[in-house]
Amino acid sequence: MTHILVTGGAGFIGSHITAALLAADHDVSVLDSAHPAAHTEPVRVPGGVRLHRADVRDADAVRAALRGVDAVLHQAALVGLGAGPDDLPEYVGCNDLGTAVLLAAMAEAGVKRLVLASSMVVYGEGAYRCDRHGPVRPAPRAPGDLEAGRFEPPCPGCGRPLTDELVGEDAPFDPRSVYAATKVAQEHLAAIWARECGASVAALRYHNVYGPGMPRDTPYSGVAAIFRSSLAGGRAPQVFEDGRQRRDFVHVRDVAAANVSALAAGPGFRAYNIASGQPITIGEVAGALAETSGGPRPVVTGRFRLGDVRHVVASPARAAAELGFRAAVTPADGLKEFACAPLRG
């Protein structure tokens, strides 16, 4: 039996990971601050799980939580695009300072195995190809183009339309939001720590995670939960842009299984896309939820957010080859379940 500490282990993803670890006969502790962006109800953990109610930035609390621990699954983070620039200090503090405090305490305690919750947002836009110039990296979309409804990024060399492709883990970083920048920093910090301490880091780049227990409609919720909250209130889901932006939606149970698999990752730093391998458009997600719940049909608004990107579709091949992880829940089945699943209050 291995003793695993899950930071953020009482949150949406963390609680599913905690349950998966218990099912795999691990001894589990949880460190969770009950941050109001993730918790509006009392924090609970399963019986037999020790709860450290503390912020990951609290070095003394982290040291105490690491006693007797063999590995850490680091999920604690502030997620989403947030409410605005006022969120900057909290994002950087929770995500980057918190990770630095954790890594320093792990080095002191001699804990050398980390699974880091990263995100597909580190890529910015996904992978694209131009018929004339081959693989290209489009620039951030211009506000004027978005206002005019020109949502597809053009080739930066010739302005021609692009074809989106699967993005692999070796794609360059191109963060386009504060949250994305903090995730890039977390990966860099973890990679340096792994090299200096002779440790193991599996950075799991989650794609769009959804499933039972997602937080309700807040500035930090995922789009699937926002659509669900609208439908529960009898309102039509509001789909931004033209609804044709493509993503990979991966069920939270699959994400939990990936974390358990990643405990066996080899030495050094290695990143993995955690995705279903079955891309879907945002409009299709809204439509599937509306159809299953019997709610009003989605409304395509043409609205946009500057921090959003157009298409990010993952290649899950590395996780399959090296971790033995393959998503088991298809978007069709998962969204049908999610349409009626309970959310966090």
C-alpha positions as a Markdown table, in Angstrom:
| # | Residue | x | y | z |
|---|---|---|---|---|
| 1 | Met | 0.0 | 0.0 | 0.0 |
| 2 | Thr | 1.3 | 3.4 | -1.0 |
| 3 | His | 0.4 | 6.6 | 0.9 |
| 4 | Ile | -0.7 | 9.4 | -1.5 |
| 5 | Leu | -1.3 | 13.0 | -0.7 |
| 6 | Val | -3.9 | 14.7 | -3.0 |
| 7 | Thr | -3.7 | 18.5 | -2.8 |
| 8 | Gly | -7.1 | 19.9 | -3.7 |
| 9 | Gly | -8.4 | 16.4 | -3.0 |
| 10 | Ala | -11.9 | 17.6 | -1.9 |
| 11 | Gly | -12.5 | 19.5 | -5.1 |
| 12 | Phe | -14.2 | 18.5 | -8.3 |
| 13 | Ile | -11.4 | 16.5 | -9.9 |
| 14 | Gly | -9.6 | 15.8 | -6.6 |
| 15 | Ser | -12.5 | 14.1 | -5.0 |
| 16 | His | -12.8 | 11.7 | -8.0 |
| 17 | Ile | -9.1 | 11.0 | -7.8 |
| 18 | Thr | -9.3 | 10.3 | -4.1 |
| 19 | Ala | -12.1 | 7.8 | -4.7 |
| 20 | Ala | -10.0 | 6.1 | -7.5 |
| 21 | Leu | -7.0 | 5.9 | -5.2 |
| 22 | Leu | -9.0 | 4.3 | -2.5 |
| 23 | Ala | -10.5 | 1.8 | -5.0 |
| 24 | Ala | -6.9 | 0.9 | -5.9 |
| 25 | Asp | -6.1 | 0.2 | -2.2 |
| 26 | His | -3.9 | 3.2 | -1.6 |
| 27 | Asp | -3.7 | 5.1 | 1.7 |
| 28 | Val | -4.9 | 8.6 | 1.0 |
| 29 | Ser | -4.5 | 12.0 | 2.7 |
| 30 | Val | -6.1 | 15.2 | 1.4 |
| 31 | Leu | -4.9 | 18.8 | 1.7 |
| 32 | Asp | -7.6 | 21.3 | 0.8 |
| 33 | Ser | -8.1 | 24.9 | 1.6 |
| 34 | Ala | -11.8 | 25.0 | 0.8 |
| 35 | His | -11.2 | 27.9 | -1.5 |
| 36 | Pro | -14.6 | 29.7 | -2.2 |
| 37 | Ala | -14.1 | 29.4 | -6.0 |
| 38 | Ala | -14.3 | 25.7 | -5.7 |
| 39 | His | -16.4 | 25.1 | -2.5 |
| 40 | Thr | -19.7 | 26.7 | -1.4 |
| 41 | Glu | -20.5 | 23.7 | 0.8 |
| 42 | Pro | -18.6 | 22.2 | 3.7 |
| 43 | Val | -15.5 | 20.2 | 2.7 |
| 44 | Arg | -16.0 | 16.4 | 3.0 |
| 45 | Val | -13.7 | 13.5 | 2.4 |
| 46 | Pro | -14.4 | 9.7 | 2.5 |
| 47 | Gly | -14.1 | 7.8 | 5.7 |
| 48 | Gly | -10.5 | 6.7 | 6.3 |
| 49 | Val | -9.0 | 9.7 | 4.5 |
| 50 | Arg | -7.1 | 12.2 | 6.6 |
| 51 | Leu | -8.1 | 15.8 | 5.8 |
| 52 | His | -5.6 | 18.6 | 6.3 |
| 53 | Arg | -7.7 | 21.8 | 6.0 |
| 54 | Ala | -5.0 | 24.2 | 4.9 |
| 55 | Asp | -3.7 | 26.3 | 2.0 |
| 56 | Val | -0.9 | 24.8 | -0.1 |
| 57 | Arg | 0.9 | 28.1 | 0.5 |
| 58 | Asp | 1.2 | 27.3 | 4.2 |
| 59 | Ala | 4.6 | 25.7 | 4.4 |
| 60 | Asp | 4.1 | 24.3 | 7.9 |
| 61 | Ala | 0.8 | 22.7 | 7.0 |
| 62 | Val | 2.3 | 21.2 | 3.9 |
| 63 | Arg | 5.2 | 19.7 | 5.8 |
| 64 | Ala | 2.8 | 18.2 | 8.3 |
| 65 | Ala | 0.7 | 16.7 | 5.4 |
| 66 | Leu | 3.8 | 15.2 | 3.8 |
| 67 | Arg | 4.7 | 13.0 | 6.8 |
| 68 | Gly | 4.8 | 9.4 | 5.7 |
| 69 | Val | 3.7 | 10.2 | 2.2 |
| 70 | Asp | 5.2 | 8.4 | -0.8 |
| 71 | Ala | 3.8 | 10.5 | -3.7 |
| 72 | Val | 1.8 | 13.7 | -4.3 |
| 73 | Leu | -1.0 | 14.2 | -6.8 |
| 74 | His | -1.1 | 18.0 | -7.0 |
| 75 | Gln | -4.6 | 19.2 | -8.0 |
| 76 | Ala | -4.9 | 22.4 | -5.9 |
| 77 | Ala | -5.3 | 25.4 | -8.2 |
| 78 | Leu | -7.5 | 28.2 | -9.2 |
| 79 | Val | -8.9 | 27.4 | -12.6 |
| 80 | Gly | -10.7 | 29.0 | -15.5 |
| 81 | Leu | -10.5 | 32.5 | -16.9 |
| 82 | Gly | -11.6 | 34.1 | -13.7 |
| 83 | Ala | -13.6 | 37.3 | -13.2 |
| 84 | Gly | -11.0 | 39.9 | -14.4 |
| 85 | Pro | -7.6 | 41.5 | -13.7 |
| 86 | Asp | -8.4 | 41.7 | -10.0 |
| 87 | Asp | -7.9 | 37.9 | -9.9 |
| 88 | Leu | -4.2 | 38.1 | -11.0 |
| 89 | Pro | -2.6 | 38.0 | -7.5 |
| 90 | Glu | -4.8 | 35.1 | -6.4 |
| 91 | Tyr | -4.1 | 33.0 | -9.5 |
| 92 | Val | -0.4 | 33.5 | -9.2 |
| 93 | Gly | -0.4 | 32.9 | -5.5 |
| 94 | Cys | -2.6 | 29.8 | -5.5 |
| 95 | Asn | -1.1 | 28.2 | -8.5 |
| 96 | Asp | 2.6 | 29.2 | -8.7 |
| 97 | Leu | 3.6 | 30.2 | -5.2 |
| 98 | Gly | 1.6 | 27.2 | -3.9 |
| 99 | Thr | 3.4 | 24.8 | -6.2 |
| 100 | Ala | 6.8 | 26.3 | -5.2 |
| 101 | Val | 6.0 | 25.8 | -1.5 |
| 102 | Leu | 4.9 | 22.2 | -2.1 |
| 103 | Leu | 8.0 | 21.4 | -4.1 |
| 104 | Ala | 10.3 | 22.8 | -1.5 |
| 105 | Ala | 8.6 | 20.8 | 1.2 |
| 106 | Met | 8.7 | 17.6 | -0.9 |
| 107 | Ala | 12.4 | 18.1 | -1.4 |
| 108 | Glu | 12.9 | 18.5 | 2.4 |
| 109 | Ala | 10.8 | 15.4 | 3.1 |
| 110 | Gly | 12.4 | 13.3 | 0.5 |
| 111 | Val | 9.2 | 12.7 | -1.4 |
| 112 | Lys | 10.3 | 12.2 | -5.1 |
| 113 | Arg | 7.1 | 11.4 | -7.0 |
| 114 | Leu | 4.7 | 14.0 | -8.3 |
| 115 | Val | 1.7 | 13.9 | -10.6 |
| 116 | Leu | 0.9 | 17.5 | -11.6 |
| 117 | Ala | -2.5 | 18.7 | -12.8 |
| 118 | Ser | -1.6 | 20.8 | -15.8 |
| 119 | Ser | -3.8 | 21.8 | -18.7 |
| 120 | Met | -4.2 | 22.0 | -22.4 |
| 121 | Val | -4.3 | 25.8 | -22.0 |
| 122 | Val | -0.5 | 25.8 | -22.0 |
| 123 | Tyr | -0.7 | 25.4 | -25.8 |
| 124 | Gly | -2.7 | 28.4 | -26.5 |
| 125 | Glu | -4.2 | 27.6 | -29.9 |
| 126 | Gly | -3.9 | 24.0 | -31.0 |
| 127 | Ala | -2.0 | 22.7 | -34.0 |
| 128 | Tyr | -2.7 | 24.1 | -37.5 |
| 129 | Arg | -1.6 | 23.5 | -41.1 |
| 130 | Cys | -1.6 | 25.9 | -44.0 |
| 131 | Asp | -1.8 | 24.4 | -47.5 |
| 132 | Arg | 1.1 | 26.7 | -48.6 |
| 133 | His | 3.3 | 27.0 | -45.5 |
| 134 | Gly | 2.7 | 23.7 | -43.7 |
| 135 | Pro | 2.5 | 23.6 | -39.9 |
| 136 | Val | 2.1 | 27.2 | -38.5 |
| 137 | Arg | 1.4 | 28.9 | -35.2 |
| 138 | Pro | -1.4 | 31.5 | -35.6 |
| 139 | Ala | -1.1 | 34.8 | -33.7 |
| 140 | Pro | -3.7 | 35.7 | -31.1 |
| 141 | Arg | -7.0 | 36.6 | -32.8 |
| 142 | Ala | -7.5 | 40.3 | -33.3 |
| 143 | Pro | -10.5 | 41.9 | -31.6 |
| 144 | Gly | -11.6 | 43.4 | -34.9 |
| 145 | Asp | -11.8 | 40.0 | -36.5 |
| 146 | Leu | -13.7 | 38.6 | -33.6 |
| 147 | Glu | -16.2 | 41.5 | -33.6 |
| 148 | Ala | -16.7 | 40.9 | -37.3 |
| 149 | Gly | -17.4 | 37.2 | -36.8 |
| 150 | Arg | -14.1 | 36.1 | -38.3 |
| 151 | Phe | -13.4 | 33.5 | -35.7 |
| 152 | Glu | -11.0 | 31.1 | -37.5 |
| 153 | Pro | -7.3 | 32.2 | -37.2 |
| 154 | Pro | -5.7 | 32.8 | -40.6 |
| 155 | Cys | -2.2 | 31.7 | -41.7 |
| 156 | Pro | 0.2 | 34.3 | -40.2 |
| 157 | Gly | 2.2 | 34.1 | -43.5 |
| 158 | Cys | -0.4 | 34.4 | -46.2 |
| 159 | Gly | -3.7 | 34.9 | -44.5 |
| 160 | Arg | -5.2 | 31.7 | -46.0 |
| 161 | Pro | -7.6 | 29.5 | -44.1 |
| 162 | Leu | -6.0 | 26.9 | -41.9 |
| 163 | Thr | -6.8 | 23.2 | -41.0 |
| 164 | Asp | -6.6 | 22.3 | -37.3 |
| 165 | Glu | -4.8 | 19.1 | -36.4 |
| 166 | Leu | -4.0 | 17.1 | -33.3 |
| 167 | Val | -1.7 | 18.8 | -30.9 |
| 168 | Gly | 1.1 | 16.8 | -29.3 |
| 169 | Glu | 3.0 | 17.3 | -26.1 |
| 170 | Asp | 6.0 | 18.7 | -27.9 |
| 171 | Ala | 4.1 | 21.7 | -29.2 |
| 172 | Pro | 5.6 | 25.0 | -27.9 |
| 173 | Phe | 4.0 | 26.8 | -25.0 |
| 174 | Asp | 1.8 | 29.8 | -26.0 |
| 175 | Pro | -0.3 | 30.8 | -22.9 |
| 176 | Arg | -3.1 | 33.3 | -23.7 |
| 177 | Ser | -4.6 | 33.8 | -20.3 |
| 178 | Val | -3.4 | 34.3 | -16.7 |
| 179 | Tyr | -4.5 | 30.8 | -15.8 |
| 180 | Ala | -2.5 | 29.4 | -18.8 |
| 181 | Ala | 0.6 | 31.4 | -17.8 |
| 182 | Thr | 0.4 | 29.9 | -14.2 |
| 183 | Lys | 0.1 | 26.4 | -15.6 |
| 184 | Val | 3.2 | 26.9 | -17.8 |
| 185 | Ala | 5.1 | 28.2 | -14.7 |
| 186 | Gln | 4.0 | 25.2 | -12.7 |
| 187 | Glu | 5.4 | 22.9 | -15.3 |
| 188 | His | 8.7 | 24.8 | -15.4 |
| 189 | Leu | 9.0 | 24.7 | -11.6 |
| 190 | Ala | 8.2 | 21.0 | -11.5 |
| 191 | Ala | 10.7 | 20.2 | -14.3 |
| 192 | Ile | 13.5 | 22.1 | -12.4 |
| 193 | Trp | 12.6 | 20.3 | -9.2 |
| 194 | Ala | 12.7 | 16.9 | -10.8 |
| 195 | Arg | 16.1 | 17.5 | -12.3 |
| 196 | Glu | 17.6 | 18.9 | -9.1 |
| 197 | Cys | 16.1 | 16.3 | -6.8 |
| 198 | Gly | 16.4 | 13.2 | -9.1 |
| 199 | Ala | 12.6 | 13.0 | -8.9 |
| 200 | Ser | 9.7 | 11.9 | -11.1 |
| 201 | Val | 7.0 | 14.3 | -12.5 |
| 202 | Ala | 4.1 | 13.4 | -14.7 |
| 203 | Ala | 2.4 | 16.6 | -15.9 |
| 204 | Leu | -1.1 | 15.7 | -17.0 |
| 205 | Arg | -2.4 | 18.2 | -19.4 |
| 206 | Tyr | -6.1 | 17.9 | -18.9 |
| 207 | His | -8.4 | 18.8 | -21.7 |
| 208 | Asn | -12.0 | 19.9 | -21.0 |
| 209 | Val | -12.9 | 18.0 | -17.9 |
| 210 | Tyr | -16.6 | 17.4 | -17.1 |
| 211 | Gly | -18.7 | 15.1 | -15.0 |
| 212 | Pro | -20.6 | 14.8 | -11.7 |
| 213 | Gly | -19.7 | 17.2 | -9.0 |
| 214 | Met | -18.6 | 20.1 | -11.2 |
| 215 | Pro | -19.1 | 23.5 | -9.6 |
| 216 | Arg | -22.2 | 25.4 | -10.7 |
| 217 | Asp | -22.2 | 28.5 | -12.9 |
| 218 | Thr | -19.3 | 30.7 | -11.6 |
| 219 | Pro | -16.5 | 32.6 | -13.4 |
| 220 | Tyr | -14.3 | 29.6 | -12.6 |
| 221 | Ser | -16.7 | 26.9 | -14.0 |
| 222 | Gly | -16.1 | 24.9 | -17.1 |
| 223 | Val | -18.3 | 25.5 | -20.1 |
| 224 | Ala | -20.2 | 22.2 | -19.7 |
| 225 | Ala | -21.2 | 23.2 | -16.1 |
| 226 | Ile | -22.3 | 26.7 | -17.3 |
| 227 | Phe | -24.5 | 25.1 | -19.9 |
| 228 | Arg | -25.9 | 22.6 | -17.3 |
| 229 | Ser | -26.7 | 25.5 | -14.9 |
| 230 | Ser | -28.5 | 27.4 | -17.7 |
| 231 | Leu | -30.6 | 24.3 | -18.6 |
| 232 | Ala | -31.4 | 23.6 | -14.9 |
| 233 | Gly | -32.8 | 27.2 | -14.7 |
| 234 | Gly | -34.9 | 26.8 | -17.8 |
| 235 | Arg | -32.6 | 29.0 | -19.8 |
| 236 | Ala | -31.1 | 28.3 | -23.2 |
| 237 | Pro | -27.3 | 27.7 | -23.1 |
| 238 | Gln | -25.5 | 30.7 | -24.5 |
| 239 | Val | -22.9 | 29.5 | -27.0 |
| 240 | Phe | -20.0 | 31.9 | -27.8 |
| 241 | Glu | -18.6 | 32.6 | -31.3 |
| 242 | Asp | -20.4 | 30.4 | -33.9 |
| 243 | Gly | -20.3 | 27.3 | -31.8 |
| 244 | Arg | -17.9 | 25.5 | -34.1 |
| 245 | Gln | -14.8 | 25.8 | -32.0 |
| 246 | Arg | -13.5 | 22.3 | -31.3 |
| 247 | Arg | -12.3 | 20.8 | -28.0 |
| 248 | Asp | -11.7 | 17.4 | -26.4 |
| 249 | Phe | -14.0 | 16.8 | -23.5 |
| 250 | Val | -12.7 | 14.1 | -21.1 |
| 251 | His | -14.8 | 12.6 | -18.3 |
| 252 | Val | -13.6 | 13.2 | -14.8 |
| 253 | Arg | -13.6 | 9.4 | -14.1 |
| 254 | Asp | -11.1 | 9.0 | -16.9 |
| 255 | Val | -9.0 | 11.9 | -15.5 |
| 256 | Ala | -9.0 | 10.1 | -12.1 |
| 257 | Ala | -7.9 | 6.9 | -13.8 |
| 258 | Ala | -5.1 | 8.7 | -15.6 |
| 259 | Asn | -3.8 | 10.1 | -12.3 |
| 260 | Val | -3.6 | 6.6 | -10.8 |
| 261 | Ser | -1.8 | 5.3 | -13.9 |
| 262 | Ala | 0.7 | 8.2 | -13.8 |
| 263 | Leu | 2.0 | 7.1 | -10.4 |
| 264 | Ala | 4.0 | 4.5 | -12.3 |
| 265 | Ala | 5.6 | 7.1 | -14.6 |
| 266 | Gly | 9.4 | 6.9 | -15.1 |
| 267 | Pro | 12.0 | 9.3 | -13.7 |
| 268 | Gly | 12.4 | 12.9 | -14.8 |
| 269 | Phe | 9.8 | 15.2 | -16.2 |
| 270 | Arg | 7.3 | 14.1 | -18.8 |
| 271 | Ala | 4.0 | 15.7 | -20.0 |
| 272 | Tyr | 0.9 | 13.9 | -21.2 |
| 273 | Asn | -2.3 | 14.9 | -22.9 |
| 274 | Ile | -5.3 | 13.6 | -21.0 |
| 275 | Ala | -8.1 | 13.5 | -23.4 |
| 276 | Ser | -10.9 | 11.4 | -24.8 |
| 277 | Gly | -9.4 | 11.3 | -28.4 |
| 278 | Gln | -12.9 | 12.1 | -29.7 |
| 279 | Pro | -13.1 | 15.9 | -30.4 |
| 280 | Ile | -16.5 | 17.7 | -30.4 |
| 281 | Thr | -17.6 | 21.3 | -31.0 |
| 282 | Ile | -18.8 | 23.6 | -28.2 |
| 283 | Gly | -22.2 | 23.8 | -30.0 |
| 284 | Glu | -22.5 | 20.1 | -30.1 |
| 285 | Val | -21.8 | 19.9 | -26.3 |
| 286 | Ala | -24.6 | 22.4 | -25.7 |
| 287 | Gly | -26.9 | 20.6 | -28.1 |
| 288 | Ala | -26.4 | 17.2 | -26.5 |
| 289 | Leu | -27.0 | 18.5 | -23.0 |
| 290 | Ala | -30.2 | 20.4 | -24.1 |
| 291 | Glu | -31.5 | 17.3 | -25.9 |
| 292 | Thr | -31.0 | 14.9 | -23.1 |
| 293 | Ser | -32.4 | 17.3 | -20.4 |
| 294 | Gly | -35.3 | 18.3 | -22.6 |
| 295 | Gly | -34.4 | 22.0 | -22.1 |
| 296 | Pro | -34.4 | 24.9 | -24.5 |
| 297 | Arg | -32.2 | 24.7 | -27.6 |
| 298 | Pro | -28.8 | 26.5 | -27.4 |
| 299 | Val | -28.5 | 30.1 | -28.7 |
| 300 | Val | -25.4 | 30.9 | -30.7 |
| 301 | Thr | -24.6 | 34.4 | -29.6 |
| 302 | Gly | -21.5 | 35.5 | -31.6 |
| 303 | Arg | -20.1 | 36.8 | -28.3 |
| 304 | Phe | -16.4 | 36.1 | -27.5 |
| 305 | Arg | -13.7 | 36.4 | -24.9 |
| 306 | Leu | -10.3 | 37.6 | -25.8 |
| 307 | Gly | -8.6 | 34.9 | -23.7 |
| 308 | Asp | -10.3 | 32.1 | -25.6 |
| 309 | Val | -8.7 | 30.1 | -28.4 |
| 310 | Arg | -10.4 | 28.6 | -31.4 |
| 311 | His | -9.4 | 24.9 | -31.6 |
| 312 | Val | -7.5 | 22.7 | -29.3 |
| 313 | Val | -7.7 | 19.0 | -30.1 |
| 314 | Ala | -5.3 | 16.6 | -28.5 |
| 315 | Ser | -3.3 | 13.6 | -29.5 |
| 316 | Pro | -3.6 | 11.1 | -26.6 |
| 317 | Ala | -1.1 | 8.7 | -28.1 |
| 318 | Arg | 1.7 | 9.3 | -25.6 |
| 319 | Ala | -0.4 | 8.6 | -22.5 |
| 320 | Ala | -1.6 | 5.4 | -24.1 |
| 321 | Ala | 1.9 | 4.2 | -25.0 |
| 322 | Glu | 3.7 | 5.2 | -21.8 |
| 323 | Leu | 1.0 | 5.2 | -19.1 |
| 324 | Gly | -1.3 | 2.6 | -20.6 |
| 325 | Phe | -4.1 | 5.2 | -20.2 |
| 326 | Arg | -7.0 | 5.3 | -22.7 |
| 327 | Ala | -10.2 | 7.1 | -21.9 |
| 328 | Ala | -13.1 | 4.7 | -21.4 |
| 329 | Val | -16.0 | 7.2 | -21.5 |
| 330 | Thr | -17.1 | 8.5 | -24.9 |
| 331 | Pro | -18.4 | 12.1 | -25.1 |
| 332 | Ala | -21.8 | 10.8 | -26.3 |
| 333 | Asp | -22.2 | 8.6 | -23.2 |
| 334 | Gly | -20.5 | 11.0 | -20.8 |
| 335 | Leu | -22.6 | 14.0 | -21.8 |
| 336 | Lys | -25.8 | 12.0 | -21.6 |
| 337 | Glu | -24.9 | 11.1 | -18.0 |
| 338 | Phe | -23.8 | 14.6 | -17.2 |
| 339 | Ala | -27.0 | 16.2 | -18.3 |
| 340 | Cys | -28.7 | 14.8 | -15.2 |
| 341 | Ala | -25.7 | 14.5 | -12.8 |
| 342 | Pro | -25.5 | 16.5 | -9.6 |
| 343 | Leu | -23.4 | 19.6 | -9.5 |
| 344 | Arg | -21.7 | 21.3 | -6.6 |
| 345 | Gly | -23.8 | 24.0 | -4.9 |
